[in-house]
Short mmCIF file of C-alpha atoms and ligand atoms in Angstrom, two decimals:
data_model
loop_
_atom_site.label_atom_id
_atom_site.label_comp_id
_atom_site.label_asym_id
_atom_site.label_seq_id
_atom_site.Cartn_x
_atom_site.Cartn_y
_atom_site.Cartn_z
CA MET A 1 -24.65 -0.09 69.81
CA ASN A 2 -26.98 2.40 68.25
CA VAL A 3 -28.11 0.67 65.02
CA SER A 4 -30.67 2.73 63.07
CA HIS A 5 -31.30 0.42 60.09
CA ILE A 6 -29.74 -2.00 57.61
CA GLU A 7 -27.71 0.39 55.48
CA HIS A 8 -27.04 -2.15 52.70
CA ILE A 9 -26.79 -5.75 51.70
CA GLY A 10 -23.67 -6.54 49.64
CA ILE A 11 -24.05 -9.09 46.86
CA ALA A 12 -21.04 -10.55 45.07
CA VAL A 13 -21.56 -10.87 41.31
CA LYS A 14 -19.34 -11.90 38.40
CA ASN A 15 -20.72 -9.35 35.96
CA ILE A 16 -22.04 -6.11 37.36
CA GLU A 17 -23.62 -4.90 34.08
CA GLU A 18 -25.70 -8.09 33.71
CA SER A 19 -26.69 -7.95 37.38
CA ILE A 20 -27.77 -4.29 37.13
CA CYS A 21 -30.05 -5.28 34.18
CA TYR A 22 -31.57 -8.07 36.30
CA TYR A 23 -32.44 -5.76 39.20
CA GLU A 24 -33.75 -3.06 36.91
CA ASN A 25 -35.76 -5.31 34.59
CA THR A 26 -37.12 -7.68 37.22
CA PHE A 27 -37.88 -5.32 40.15
CA GLY A 28 -38.10 -1.97 38.43
CA LEU A 29 -35.31 -0.64 40.66
CA LYS A 30 -32.99 2.08 39.34
CA CYS A 31 -29.28 1.84 39.67
CA TYR A 32 -28.35 5.35 40.91
CA ALA A 33 -24.56 5.01 41.19
CA VAL A 34 -21.65 2.92 40.00
CA GLU A 35 -18.39 3.47 41.84
CA GLU A 36 -15.01 1.75 41.96
CA VAL A 37 -13.56 1.35 45.44
CA LYS A 38 -9.87 0.77 44.63
CA GLU A 39 -8.83 0.01 48.23
CA GLN A 40 -11.37 -2.83 48.37
CA LYS A 41 -10.62 -4.05 44.82
CA VAL A 42 -14.28 -3.85 43.81
CA LYS A 43 -16.67 -2.06 41.49
CA THR A 44 -19.98 -1.32 43.18
CA ALA A 45 -23.49 -0.49 41.96
CA PHE A 46 -26.28 0.79 44.20
CA PHE A 47 -30.10 0.56 44.32
CA MET A 48 -32.30 2.10 46.94
CA VAL A 49 -34.99 -0.16 48.44
CA GLY A 50 -36.80 1.92 51.10
CA GLN A 51 -34.09 3.05 53.56
CA THR A 52 -31.81 0.14 52.61
CA LYS A 53 -29.53 -0.27 49.61
CA ILE A 54 -28.59 -3.24 47.52
CA GLU A 55 -24.85 -3.04 46.80
CA LEU A 56 -23.66 -5.14 43.91
CA LEU A 57 -19.98 -6.00 44.14
CA GLU A 58 -17.87 -7.07 41.16
CA SER A 59 -14.24 -7.86 41.91
CA THR A 60 -11.52 -5.98 40.02
CA ASP A 61 -8.81 -8.38 41.23
CA PRO A 62 -9.05 -12.18 41.77
CA GLU A 63 -6.96 -11.73 44.96
CA GLY A 64 -9.33 -9.12 46.44
CA PRO A 65 -11.90 -10.07 49.10
CA VAL A 66 -14.79 -10.42 46.63
CA GLY A 67 -12.65 -12.24 44.04
CA LYS A 68 -11.66 -14.81 46.68
CA PHE A 69 -15.25 -15.09 47.96
CA ILE A 70 -16.62 -15.88 44.46
CA GLU A 71 -13.83 -18.38 43.82
CA LYS A 72 -14.67 -20.21 47.07
CA LYS A 73 -18.44 -19.85 47.42
CA GLY A 74 -19.71 -18.51 44.08
CA GLU A 75 -21.99 -15.53 43.59
CA GLY A 76 -24.40 -14.54 46.37
CA VAL A 77 -24.93 -12.53 49.54
CA HIS A 78 -21.50 -11.31 50.66
CA HIS A 79 -22.16 -9.08 53.67
CA ILE A 80 -24.73 -7.13 55.64
CA ALA A 81 -24.11 -3.56 56.79
CA PHE A 82 -25.66 -1.85 59.79
CA ALA A 83 -25.87 1.94 60.00
CA VAL A 84 -24.63 3.10 63.37
CA LYS A 85 -23.89 6.29 65.28
CA ASN A 86 -20.31 6.75 66.55
CA ILE A 87 -18.62 3.91 64.73
CA GLU A 88 -15.47 4.13 66.86
CA GLU A 89 -17.41 3.48 70.06
CA CYS A 90 -19.29 0.64 68.32
CA LEU A 91 -16.02 -1.04 67.40
CA SER A 92 -14.72 -0.79 70.98
CA GLU A 93 -17.98 -2.17 72.28
CA ALA A 94 -17.97 -5.11 69.82
CA GLU A 95 -14.35 -5.91 70.68
CA SER A 96 -15.09 -5.75 74.42
CA LYS A 97 -17.85 -8.30 73.81
CA GLY A 98 -15.38 -10.70 72.18
CA VAL A 99 -16.15 -10.01 68.52
CA ASN A 100 -13.10 -10.33 66.24
CA LEU A 101 -12.57 -7.07 64.32
CA ILE A 102 -11.16 -7.01 60.76
CA ASP A 103 -10.82 -3.20 61.05
CA LYS A 104 -9.70 -1.83 64.44
CA THR A 105 -10.39 1.67 63.14
CA PRO A 106 -12.86 2.81 60.45
CA ARG A 107 -11.80 3.28 56.83
CA LYS A 108 -13.40 5.00 53.84
CA GLY A 109 -15.94 2.95 51.89
CA ALA A 110 -18.22 3.60 48.94
CA GLU A 111 -20.36 6.77 49.03
CA GLY A 112 -17.93 8.40 51.50
CA LEU A 113 -19.09 6.32 54.43
CA GLU A 114 -16.85 5.37 57.35
CA ILE A 115 -16.87 1.57 57.39
CA ALA A 116 -15.45 -1.29 59.44
CA PHE A 117 -15.86 -5.08 59.14
CA LEU A 118 -16.38 -7.72 61.82
CA HIS A 119 -14.89 -11.15 61.07
CA PRO A 120 -17.37 -13.79 59.85
CA LYS A 121 -15.70 -16.38 62.12
CA SER A 122 -17.05 -14.52 65.13
CA THR A 123 -20.40 -13.39 63.67
CA PHE A 124 -21.99 -16.78 62.96
CA GLY A 125 -20.70 -16.89 59.40
CA VAL A 126 -22.06 -13.51 58.24
CA LEU A 127 -19.45 -10.98 57.18
CA THR A 128 -20.81 -7.92 59.02
CA GLU A 129 -20.10 -4.28 58.31
CA ILE A 130 -20.91 -1.31 60.46
CA CYS A 131 -20.96 2.08 58.83
CA GLU A 132 -21.56 5.74 59.59
CA ASN A 133 -22.31 8.65 57.35
CA LYS A 134 -20.38 11.42 59.11
CA ASN A 135 -21.54 13.99 56.53
CA LYS A 136 -25.16 13.81 57.68
N1 CMX B 1 -18.92 -14.21 54.30
C1 CMX B 1 -18.72 -15.29 55.07
N2 CMX B 1 -17.52 -15.93 55.20
C2 CMX B 1 -16.51 -15.44 54.47
C3 CMX B 1 -16.63 -14.31 53.66
C4 CMX B 1 -17.87 -13.69 53.57
N3 CMX B 1 -18.08 -12.60 52.81
N4 CMX B 1 -15.43 -14.03 53.09
C5 CMX B 1 -14.58 -14.99 53.51
N5 CMX B 1 -15.22 -15.83 54.36
C6 CMX B 1 -14.66 -16.98 55.05
C7 CMX B 1 -14.04 -17.97 54.04
O1 CMX B 1 -15.01 -18.82 53.52
C8 CMX B 1 -13.04 -18.69 54.90
O2 CMX B 1 -13.65 -19.67 55.67
P1 CMX B 1 -12.98 -21.13 55.86
O3 CMX B 1 -11.70 -20.84 56.63
O4 CMX B 1 -13.98 -21.86 56.66
O5 CMX B 1 -12.72 -21.65 54.51
C9 CMX B 1 -12.53 -17.59 55.86
O6 CMX B 1 -13.57 -16.57 55.86
C10 CMX B 1 -11.24 -16.97 55.38
O7 CMX B 1 -11.44 -16.55 54.05
P2 CMX B 1 -10.30 -16.41 52.96
O8 CMX B 1 -10.90 -16.66 51.63
O9 CMX B 1 -9.07 -17.22 53.35
O10 CMX B 1 -9.96 -14.88 52.96
P3 CMX B 1 -9.17 -14.03 54.01
O11 CMX B 1 -9.01 -14.66 55.35
O12 CMX B 1 -7.94 -13.50 53.30
O13 CMX B 1 -10.25 -12.80 54.13
C11 CMX B 1 -11.99 -11.63 55.17
C12 CMX B 1 -11.51 -13.02 54.67
C13 CMX B 1 -13.44 -11.76 55.60
C14 CMX B 1 -11.10 -11.27 56.37
C15 CMX B 1 -11.80 -10.62 54.00
O14 CMX B 1 -12.61 -11.01 52.91
C16 CMX B 1 -12.12 -9.18 54.39
O15 CMX B 1 -11.29 -8.50 54.98
N6 CMX B 1 -13.35 -8.70 54.09
C17 CMX B 1 -13.73 -7.35 54.43
C18 CMX B 1 -13.53 -6.40 53.26
C19 CMX B 1 -14.50 -6.71 52.11
O16 CMX B 1 -15.14 -7.77 52.09
N7 CMX B 1 -14.59 -5.74 51.16
C20 CMX B 1 -15.44 -5.86 50.00
C21 CMX B 1 -16.71 -5.00 50.11
C22 CMX B 1 -16.35 -3.54 50.14
C23 CMX B 1 -17.53 -2.55 50.18
O17 CMX B 1 -18.68 -2.89 50.61
O18 CMX B 1 -17.30 -1.40 49.77
#
């Protein structure tokens, strides 16, 4: 796999507005975008930290992935996302190495990225996303 950097770290929060204030007031970071991703049943907020983003995730539905996560584990780090080149090839490679894929083919995520998730049961407990910006 050709991983260039950590694209973002996803953090599940109950209240995105309060969490934005925390990151802005404590670290002096600036939230540059808030976007709802209907398909994922989340509202997202983004901060740039070097080349990597912090992605805050507030659930818009208790039955969505983030809603269920918070119910089970509480707020906290939800997933890590690696930026890759040729996401389709990366998925095939991961599958051929025995990693259980949540997404067999990429789907659209926040900020227009192509995204796909690897199952935490086969990634040592860390929900892992790979993503590619095909517009670059
Ligand atoms: N990190 C680690 N483990 C996780 C997890 C996470 N983020 N989310 C769920 N799990 C674990 C659960 O704790 C549970 O473990 P146990 O069986 O030991 O209790 C197991 O995975 C199954 O969890 P579940 O609550 O029964 O939920 P589902 O099986 O229905 O779904 C998952 C789990 C990972 C397949 C689902 O959450 C998913 O498809 N996630 C990918 C999509 C996503 O998270 N989108 C939100 C972000 C979108 C964005 O960044 O734009």
